[in-house]
XYZ file of N, CA, C and O in Angstrom:
616
model
N 0.857 -1.160 0.000
C 0.000 0.000 0.000
C 0.910 1.233 0.000
O 1.775 1.366 0.856
N 0.694 2.131 -0.969
C 1.510 3.343 -1.024
C 1.096 4.322 0.078
O 0.094 4.129 0.765
N 1.863 5.376 0.243
C 1.637 6.311 1.347
C 0.290 7.021 1.251
O -0.388 7.226 2.263
N -0.145 7.380 0.054
C -1.439 8.049 -0.113
C -2.563 7.125 0.361
O -3.438 7.542 1.129
N -2.536 5.895 -0.080
C -3.590 4.957 0.309
C -3.497 4.559 1.781
O -4.520 4.317 2.418
N -2.293 4.517 2.340
C -2.159 4.237 3.773
C -2.763 5.375 4.591
O -3.494 5.134 5.551
N -2.487 6.595 4.202
C -3.057 7.755 4.894
C -4.572 7.738 4.780
O -5.288 7.994 5.750
N -5.069 7.411 3.594
C -6.514 7.313 3.359
C -7.125 6.215 4.235
O -8.147 6.425 4.899
N -6.512 5.044 4.243
C -6.989 3.908 5.039
C -7.066 4.291 6.515
O -8.071 4.039 7.188
N -6.017 4.904 7.022
C -5.976 5.312 8.422
C -7.036 6.366 8.731
O -7.669 6.324 9.792
N -7.246 7.301 7.818
C -8.271 8.340 8.011
C -9.664 7.726 8.038
O -10.510 8.104 8.853
N -9.914 6.756 7.161
C -11.217 6.079 7.140
C -11.437 5.312 8.444
O -12.518 5.381 9.036
N -10.426 4.614 8.901
C -10.523 3.846 10.150
C -10.755 4.762 11.344
O -11.423 4.379 12.300
N -10.245 5.984 11.271
C -10.383 6.942 12.370
C -11.655 7.784 12.254
O -11.951 8.566 13.153
N -12.375 7.641 11.145
C -13.610 8.397 10.978
C -13.406 9.850 10.602
O -14.274 10.686 10.845
N -12.290 10.157 9.987
C -11.969 11.532 9.592
C -12.640 11.863 8.261
O -12.051 11.728 7.191
N -13.879 12.326 8.354
C -14.727 12.533 7.178
C -14.097 13.486 6.168
O -14.026 13.177 4.968
N -13.654 14.649 6.601
C -13.100 15.649 5.684
C -11.846 15.123 4.979
O -11.670 15.316 3.772
N -10.997 14.451 5.738
C -9.755 13.922 5.163
C -10.055 12.810 4.151
O -9.454 12.750 3.080
N -11.007 11.937 4.481
C -11.392 10.861 3.565
C -11.949 11.462 2.270
O -11.584 11.043 1.173
N -12.799 12.449 2.403
C -13.392 13.100 1.233
C -12.322 13.729 0.348
O -12.336 13.551 -0.874
N -11.398 14.437 0.959
C -10.328 15.079 0.200
C -9.450 14.052 -0.501
O -9.052 14.245 -1.657
N -9.176 12.955 0.173
C -8.305 11.941 -0.419
C -8.994 11.176 -1.541
O -8.344 10.773 -2.507
N -10.299 10.999 -1.419
C -11.039 10.391 -2.533
C -10.953 11.304 -3.753
O -10.709 10.845 -4.871
N -11.110 12.594 -3.523
C -11.010 13.574 -4.614
C -9.622 13.563 -5.256
O -9.483 13.834 -6.450
N -8.604 13.208 -4.470
C -7.229 13.135 -4.986
C -6.918 11.784 -5.622
O -5.803 11.550 -6.070
N -7.895 10.864 -5.614
C -7.690 9.588 -6.291
C -7.349 8.403 -5.415
O -6.887 7.373 -5.920
N -7.575 8.500 -4.116
C -7.325 7.350 -3.244
C -8.215 6.185 -3.666
O -9.335 6.380 -4.146
N -7.711 4.989 -3.502
C -8.429 3.767 -3.866
C -9.403 3.392 -2.751
O -8.978 2.982 -1.669
N -10.709 3.529 -3.006
C -11.707 3.249 -1.961
C -11.756 1.778 -1.574
O -12.326 1.436 -0.541
N -11.153 0.911 -2.363
C -11.120 -0.514 -2.036
C -9.740 -0.979 -1.564
O -9.472 -2.177 -1.533
N -8.912 -0.035 -1.174
C -7.577 -0.395 -0.694
C -7.714 -1.306 0.525
O -8.613 -1.149 1.338
N -6.808 -2.280 0.609
C -6.828 -3.237 1.716
C -5.453 -3.309 2.361
O -4.429 -3.117 1.698
N -5.445 -3.624 3.651
C -4.174 -3.802 4.358
C -3.641 -5.211 4.119
O -4.205 -5.979 3.336
N -2.595 -5.573 4.816
C -1.967 -6.880 4.626
C -2.856 -8.061 4.972
O -2.630 -9.171 4.495
N -3.883 -7.837 5.785
C -4.833 -8.891 6.137
C -6.037 -8.915 5.204
O -6.968 -9.697 5.421
N -6.016 -8.030 4.197
C -7.130 -7.974 3.260
C -8.296 -7.134 3.747
O -9.339 -7.076 3.096
N -8.142 -6.481 4.901
C -9.227 -5.644 5.424
C -9.234 -4.316 4.679
O -8.205 -3.673 4.523
N -10.425 -3.918 4.256
C -10.569 -2.678 3.505
C -10.881 -1.514 4.437
O -11.260 -1.700 5.603
N -10.781 -0.316 3.877
C -11.146 0.892 4.628
C -12.614 0.811 5.044
O -12.987 1.244 6.145
N -13.457 0.224 4.193
C -14.869 0.066 4.519
C -15.046 -0.850 5.733
O -15.831 -0.553 6.640
N -14.340 -1.949 5.765
C -14.432 -2.866 6.905
C -14.027 -2.179 8.198
O -14.693 -2.315 9.229
N -12.934 -1.431 8.150
C -12.434 -0.756 9.349
C -13.400 0.320 9.824
O -13.669 0.442 11.012
N -13.911 1.123 8.909
C -14.824 2.196 9.327
C -16.162 1.625 9.786
O -16.777 2.149 10.718
N -16.609 0.529 9.183
C -17.856 -0.121 9.611
C -17.703 -0.681 11.026
O -18.584 -0.513 11.872
N -16.592 -1.323 11.293
C -16.342 -1.906 12.612
C -16.294 -0.835 13.695
O -16.767 -1.035 14.810
N -15.759 0.311 13.349
C -15.569 1.369 14.342
C -16.757 2.328 14.438
O -16.716 3.288 15.199
N -17.793 2.079 13.640
C -19.016 2.862 13.780
C -19.027 4.208 13.088
O -19.807 5.087 13.458
N -18.216 4.379 12.074
C -18.125 5.661 11.368
C -19.091 5.691 10.181
O -18.697 5.489 9.031
N -20.356 5.963 10.481
C -21.407 5.881 9.474
C -21.176 6.818 8.281
O -21.373 6.417 7.129
N -20.770 8.057 8.534
C -20.552 9.000 7.431
C -19.452 8.506 6.499
O -19.574 8.627 5.279
N -18.403 7.971 7.056
C -17.308 7.457 6.236
C -17.776 6.229 5.462
O -17.495 6.106 4.265
N -18.509 5.340 6.117
C -19.044 4.156 5.432
C -19.878 4.586 4.231
O -19.698 4.084 3.116
N -20.788 5.528 4.433
C -21.642 5.990 3.341
C -20.822 6.619 2.222
O -21.060 6.363 1.043
N -19.834 7.423 2.581
C -18.981 8.073 1.586
C -18.214 7.034 0.761
O -18.119 7.144 -0.468
N -17.681 6.037 1.434
C -16.944 4.987 0.718
C -17.865 4.245 -0.244
O -17.509 4.002 -1.400
N -19.044 3.893 0.229
C -20.005 3.189 -0.630
C -20.429 4.062 -1.805
O -20.519 3.584 -2.944
N -20.680 5.331 -1.553
C -21.077 6.260 -2.614
C -19.997 6.416 -3.666
O -20.281 6.809 -4.796
N -18.760 6.120 -3.290
C -17.635 6.258 -4.216
C -17.106 4.924 -4.722
O -15.982 4.849 -5.216
N -17.924 3.880 -4.597
C -17.594 2.609 -5.237
C -16.966 1.532 -4.380
O -16.516 0.512 -4.919
N -16.922 1.706 -3.070
C -16.366 0.645 -2.222
C -17.240 -0.603 -2.343
O -18.461 -0.515 -2.411
N -16.607 -1.752 -2.373
C -17.299 -3.031 -2.520
C -17.850 -3.485 -1.166
O -17.077 -3.829 -0.275
N -19.187 -3.516 -1.000
C -19.759 -3.908 0.292
C -19.593 -5.388 0.609
O -19.809 -5.805 1.745
N -19.181 -6.186 -0.374
C -19.022 -7.627 -0.170
C -17.572 -8.097 -0.231
O -17.316 -9.299 -0.300
N -16.640 -7.156 -0.185
C -15.224 -7.534 -0.180
C -14.951 -8.369 1.071
O -15.556 -8.156 2.125
N -14.041 -9.327 0.942
C -13.683 -10.183 2.076
C -12.198 -10.036 2.399
O -11.382 -9.819 1.504
N -11.887 -10.185 3.685
C -10.485 -10.180 4.079
C -9.932 -11.600 3.955
O -10.631 -12.508 3.472
N -8.730 -11.831 4.415
C -8.114 -13.154 4.246
C -8.843 -14.244 5.027
O -8.652 -15.421 4.766
N -9.680 -13.850 5.978
C -10.460 -14.808 6.760
C -11.901 -14.922 6.278
O -12.715 -15.587 6.927
N -12.209 -14.261 5.172
C -13.557 -14.317 4.618
C -14.538 -13.383 5.300
O -15.739 -13.446 5.041
N -14.049 -12.509 6.165
C -14.936 -11.576 6.872
C -15.255 -10.377 5.991
O -14.442 -9.960 5.172
N -16.455 -9.823 6.218
C -16.928 -8.683 5.437
C -17.238 -7.496 6.357
O -17.268 -7.634 7.578
N -17.529 -6.370 5.734
C -17.883 -5.160 6.493
C -19.155 -5.377 7.311
O -19.254 -4.897 8.450
N -20.132 -6.097 6.759
C -21.381 -6.307 7.498
C -21.141 -7.170 8.737
O -21.782 -6.968 9.776
N -20.209 -8.096 8.651
C -19.863 -8.904 9.828
C -19.241 -8.027 10.913
O -19.558 -8.168 12.095
N -18.369 -7.119 10.500
C -17.710 -6.228 11.458
C -18.726 -5.323 12.141
O -18.699 -5.153 13.360
N -19.639 -4.752 11.364
C -20.654 -3.853 11.929
C -21.619 -4.616 12.830
O -21.997 -4.136 13.905
N -22.019 -5.819 12.418
C -22.951 -6.626 13.209
C -22.323 -7.023 14.539
O -22.983 -6.994 15.584
N -21.060 -7.379 14.526
C -20.361 -7.796 15.747
C -20.303 -6.676 16.777
O -20.281 -6.928 17.978
N -20.294 -5.444 16.308
C -20.227 -4.299 17.215
C -21.598 -3.689 17.489
O -21.715 -2.713 18.225
N -22.648 -4.243 16.873
C -23.997 -3.740 17.130
C -24.327 -2.436 16.441
O -25.234 -1.725 16.860
N -23.639 -2.122 15.370
C -23.853 -0.865 14.643
C -25.025 -1.005 13.670
O -24.844 -1.213 12.468
N -26.231 -0.892 14.203
C -27.456 -1.091 13.426
C -27.524 -0.200 12.193
O -27.826 -0.678 11.095
N -27.270 1.076 12.346
C -27.385 1.999 11.214
C -26.384 1.677 10.116
O -26.690 1.819 8.929
N -25.224 1.228 10.487
C -24.223 0.852 9.479
C -24.630 -0.435 8.785
O -24.482 -0.562 7.569
N -25.174 -1.382 9.519
C -25.681 -2.610 8.895
C -26.755 -2.242 7.872
O -26.758 -2.772 6.759
N -27.642 -1.312 8.217
C -28.682 -0.860 7.276
C -28.071 -0.281 6.009
O -28.473 -0.622 4.892
N -27.109 0.606 6.169
C -26.455 1.250 5.027
C -25.784 0.200 4.144
O -25.872 0.259 2.908
N -25.114 -0.748 4.750
C -24.437 -1.799 3.989
C -25.439 -2.661 3.215
O -25.216 -2.983 2.040
N -26.542 -3.024 3.859
C -27.568 -3.819 3.175
C -28.139 -3.040 1.995
O -28.306 -3.576 0.901
N -28.426 -1.757 2.215
C -28.941 -0.920 1.123
C -27.966 -0.836 -0.044
O -28.375 -0.682 -1.189
N -26.674 -0.977 0.245
C -25.643 -0.928 -0.798
C -25.391 -2.293 -1.436
O -24.534 -2.420 -2.304
N -26.124 -3.314 -0.980
C -25.992 -4.629 -1.586
C -25.161 -5.633 -0.821
O -24.841 -6.713 -1.341
N -24.822 -5.336 0.425
C -24.057 -6.304 1.226
C -24.904 -7.548 1.472
O -26.083 -7.452 1.790
N -24.291 -8.700 1.326
C -24.976 -9.972 1.537
C -25.146 -10.231 3.031
O -24.171 -10.197 3.784
N -26.381 -10.496 3.448
C -26.674 -10.711 4.867
C -26.364 -12.132 5.321
O -26.263 -12.373 6.514
N -26.206 -13.070 4.392
C -26.037 -14.456 4.830
C -24.685 -15.080 4.475
O -24.512 -16.277 4.604
N -23.746 -14.287 4.089
C -22.426 -14.806 3.741
C -21.725 -15.362 4.987
O -21.973 -14.916 6.100
N -20.882 -16.387 4.785
C -20.119 -17.012 5.867
C -18.635 -16.691 5.691
O -18.138 -16.605 4.577
N -17.940 -16.576 6.821
C -16.493 -16.402 6.750
C -15.831 -17.775 6.571
O -16.518 -18.794 6.441
N -14.521 -17.808 6.577
C -13.795 -19.061 6.344
C -14.024 -20.111 7.431
O -13.752 -21.289 7.223
N -14.518 -19.698 8.583
C -14.815 -20.633 9.668
C -16.300 -20.964 9.736
O -16.741 -21.638 10.661
N -17.071 -20.473 8.782
C -18.490 -20.782 8.728
C -19.382 -19.857 9.536
O -20.572 -20.099 9.662
N -18.836 -18.784 10.064
C -19.630 -17.860 10.873
C -20.260 -16.773 10.020
O -19.688 -16.354 9.011
N -21.430 -16.309 10.450
C -22.177 -15.273 9.729
C -22.297 -14.008 10.581
O -22.038 -14.029 11.785
N -22.753 -12.940 9.941
C -23.028 -11.700 10.674
C -24.114 -11.936 11.714
O -24.039 -11.425 12.838
N -25.114 -12.736 11.358
C -26.199 -13.032 12.287
C -25.684 -13.769 13.522
O -26.082 -13.463 14.648
N -24.809 -14.720 13.340
C -24.250 -15.437 14.483
C -23.513 -14.485 15.421
O -23.658 -14.570 16.645
N -22.747 -13.576 14.841
C -21.997 -12.619 15.659
C -22.947 -11.731 16.457
O -22.770 -11.511 17.655
N -23.950 -11.182 15.784
C -24.898 -10.283 16.454
C -25.711 -11.018 17.518
O -25.941 -10.491 18.607
N -26.137 -12.237 17.210
C -26.940 -13.013 18.168
C -26.120 -13.365 19.400
O -26.602 -13.226 20.531
N -24.902 -13.802 19.187
C -24.049 -14.194 20.303
C -23.817 -13.038 21.267
O -23.747 -13.212 22.474
N -23.726 -11.816 20.707
C -23.441 -10.648 21.541
C -24.699 -9.912 21.987
O -24.613 -8.890 22.664
N -25.872 -10.432 21.606
C -27.122 -9.877 22.112
C -27.653 -8.644 21.410
O -28.456 -7.910 21.985
N -27.262 -8.429 20.186
C -27.746 -7.267 19.429
C -29.034 -7.647 18.695
O -29.040 -7.927 17.498
N -30.136 -7.651 19.434
C -31.420 -8.099 18.899
C -31.872 -7.288 17.693
O -32.415 -7.847 16.736
N -31.673 -5.968 17.716
C -32.109 -5.130 16.604
C -31.327 -5.453 15.332
O -31.888 -5.511 14.241
N -30.043 -5.708 15.480
C -29.217 -6.092 14.328
C -29.663 -7.458 13.812
O -29.791 -7.654 12.602
N -29.932 -8.400 14.716
C -30.408 -9.727 14.327
C -31.702 -9.613 13.519
O -31.835 -10.236 12.458
N -32.640 -8.841 14.017
C -33.927 -8.694 13.337
C -33.738 -8.119 11.935
O -34.366 -8.584 10.975
N -32.870 -7.127 11.798
C -32.608 -6.530 10.483
C -31.962 -7.548 9.542
O -32.357 -7.659 8.375
N -30.985 -8.279 10.029
C -30.322 -9.286 9.195
C -31.308 -10.364 8.751
O -31.329 -10.757 7.582
N -32.151 -10.819 9.668
C -33.145 -11.846 9.337
C -34.123 -11.319 8.300
O -34.457 -12.008 7.329
N -34.559 -10.075 8.461
C -35.490 -9.463 7.501
C -34.866 -9.312 6.120
O -35.580 -9.168 5.123
N -33.538 -9.384 6.056
C -32.835 -9.212 4.784
C -32.128 -10.469 4.316
O -31.141 -10.409 3.590
N -32.647 -11.632 4.739
C -32.192 -12.885 4.164
C -31.158 -13.675 4.926
O -30.683 -14.697 4.421
N -30.782 -13.246 6.124
C -29.827 -14.038 6.893
C -30.434 -15.409 7.187
O -31.625 -15.522 7.452
N -29.604 -16.421 7.146
C -30.057 -17.802 7.327
C -30.167 -18.144 8.805
O -29.163 -18.372 9.478
N -31.393 -18.196 9.301
C -31.606 -18.511 10.719
C -31.374 -19.990 11.016
O -31.285 -20.374 12.182
N -31.264 -20.805 9.997
C -31.030 -22.238 10.189
C -29.561 -22.628 10.042
O -29.228 -23.805 10.144
N -28.709 -21.627 9.830
C -27.282 -21.917 9.697
C -26.737 -22.360 11.044
O -27.007 -21.736 12.061
N -26.028 -23.450 11.045
C -25.419 -23.940 12.273
C -24.046 -23.314 12.436
O -23.255 -23.308 11.499
N -23.757 -22.795 13.631
C -22.417 -22.259 13.858
C -21.412 -23.398 13.907
O -21.777 -24.534 14.210
N -20.160 -23.089 13.603
C -19.150 -24.142 13.690
C -18.991 -24.598 15.132
O -19.095 -23.801 16.060
N -18.776 -25.872 15.315
C -18.582 -26.415 16.665
C -17.178 -26.065 17.137
O -16.207 -26.201 16.401
N -17.075 -25.597 18.362
C -15.776 -25.267 18.946
C -15.179 -26.519 19.565
O -15.807 -27.160 20.398
N -13.991 -26.852 19.146
C -13.273 -28.005 19.697
C -14.109 -29.289 19.654
O -14.134 -30.067 20.598
N -14.846 -29.461 18.584
C -15.662 -30.649 18.369
C -16.756 -30.841 19.420
O -17.221 -31.953 19.643
N -17.157 -29.770 20.081
C -18.280 -29.839 21.016
C -19.547 -29.759 20.190
O -19.677 -28.921 19.305
N -20.469 -30.630 20.448
C -21.708 -30.648 19.674
C -22.478 -29.346 19.867
O -22.545 -28.808 20.968
N -23.052 -28.839 18.768
C -23.893 -27.655 18.841
C -25.297 -28.110 19.189
O -25.890 -28.929 18.501
N -25.798 -27.617 20.297
C -27.133 -27.970 20.763
C -27.983 -26.710 20.804
O -27.450 -25.607 20.724
N -29.291 -26.839 20.941
C -30.111 -25.632 21.056
C -29.655 -24.713 22.191
O -29.748 -23.502 22.087
N -29.108 -25.275 23.238
C -28.681 -24.463 24.375
C -27.404 -23.681 24.096
O -27.132 -22.685 24.756
N -26.598 -24.135 23.136
C -25.336 -23.444 22.835
C -25.375 -22.699 21.517
O -24.445 -21.981 21.197
N -26.430 -22.854 20.751
C -26.540 -22.186 19.461
C -27.063 -20.768 19.697
O -28.180 -20.588 20.148
N -26.248 -19.735 19.382
C -26.687 -18.366 19.647
C -27.954 -17.989 18.886
O -28.731 -17.168 19.352
N -28.207 -18.594 17.742
C -29.430 -18.266 16.992
C -30.637 -18.823 17.699
O -31.699 -18.190 17.739
N -30.519 -20.001 18.282
C -31.630 -20.547 19.048
C -31.900 -19.703 20.281
O -33.032 -19.391 20.602
N -30.821 -19.320 20.954
C -30.970 -18.501 22.155
C -31.669 -17.199 21.812
O -32.582 -16.761 22.491
N -31.267 -16.561 20.698
C -31.898 -15.318 20.281
C -33.379 -15.505 19.995
O -34.208 -14.723 20.430
N -33.712 -16.563 19.301
C -35.099 -16.768 18.875
C -36.042 -17.107 20.032
O -37.253 -16.998 19.889
N -35.490 -17.512 21.176
C -36.350 -17.870 22.309
C -36.432 -16.756 23.352
O -37.148 -16.896 24.317
N -35.683 -15.693 23.154
C -35.715 -14.576 24.125
C -36.790 -13.570 23.756
O -37.232 -13.413 22.715
C-alpha cells in the first residue's frame, strides 16, 4: 500500500470525514486493503463511522469484499452492534447471509453478543436462521449453545 492509500486507510478507520473526502477527490483507492485484506470500509464499519461508510459506498467501495479470513464489512458492523451501518451496507448490496472461512455469519456474531435489533434486520434481509455455527473443539452444537436458538427464544 503506497503512502497516499495508507493515509486514506488510516483516516477512514479513524472516521476523519473531511480527510477521507479530500483523499477520494485526490484519487485514493476506496477498495484499498491492508496486509490482512481488510478494507477501509471494513475498518470504518467496525468502528461505527457511518458517514465514512456511506462516503466509501457512494464512491464505489465493494460492500461484499472479504479479508483473508472471509470476513466482510457487514460482519464487522454486526459484531459491534452498529445497526445503522448494517442498514447502510444492506442498502448498498451487502450480503446478509455470507459465511467467513470458519463458517460464521453476521447473524451469528450479532446473536451471540445480544444485538437483537441487528439480528432482526439481518433476518429481515435474508440471513439464514437455520445456519449452524461451527462447533468449537468438536463440542456438539445444541439448542442451548446455538446463539441463533438462544436469540429466537428470548
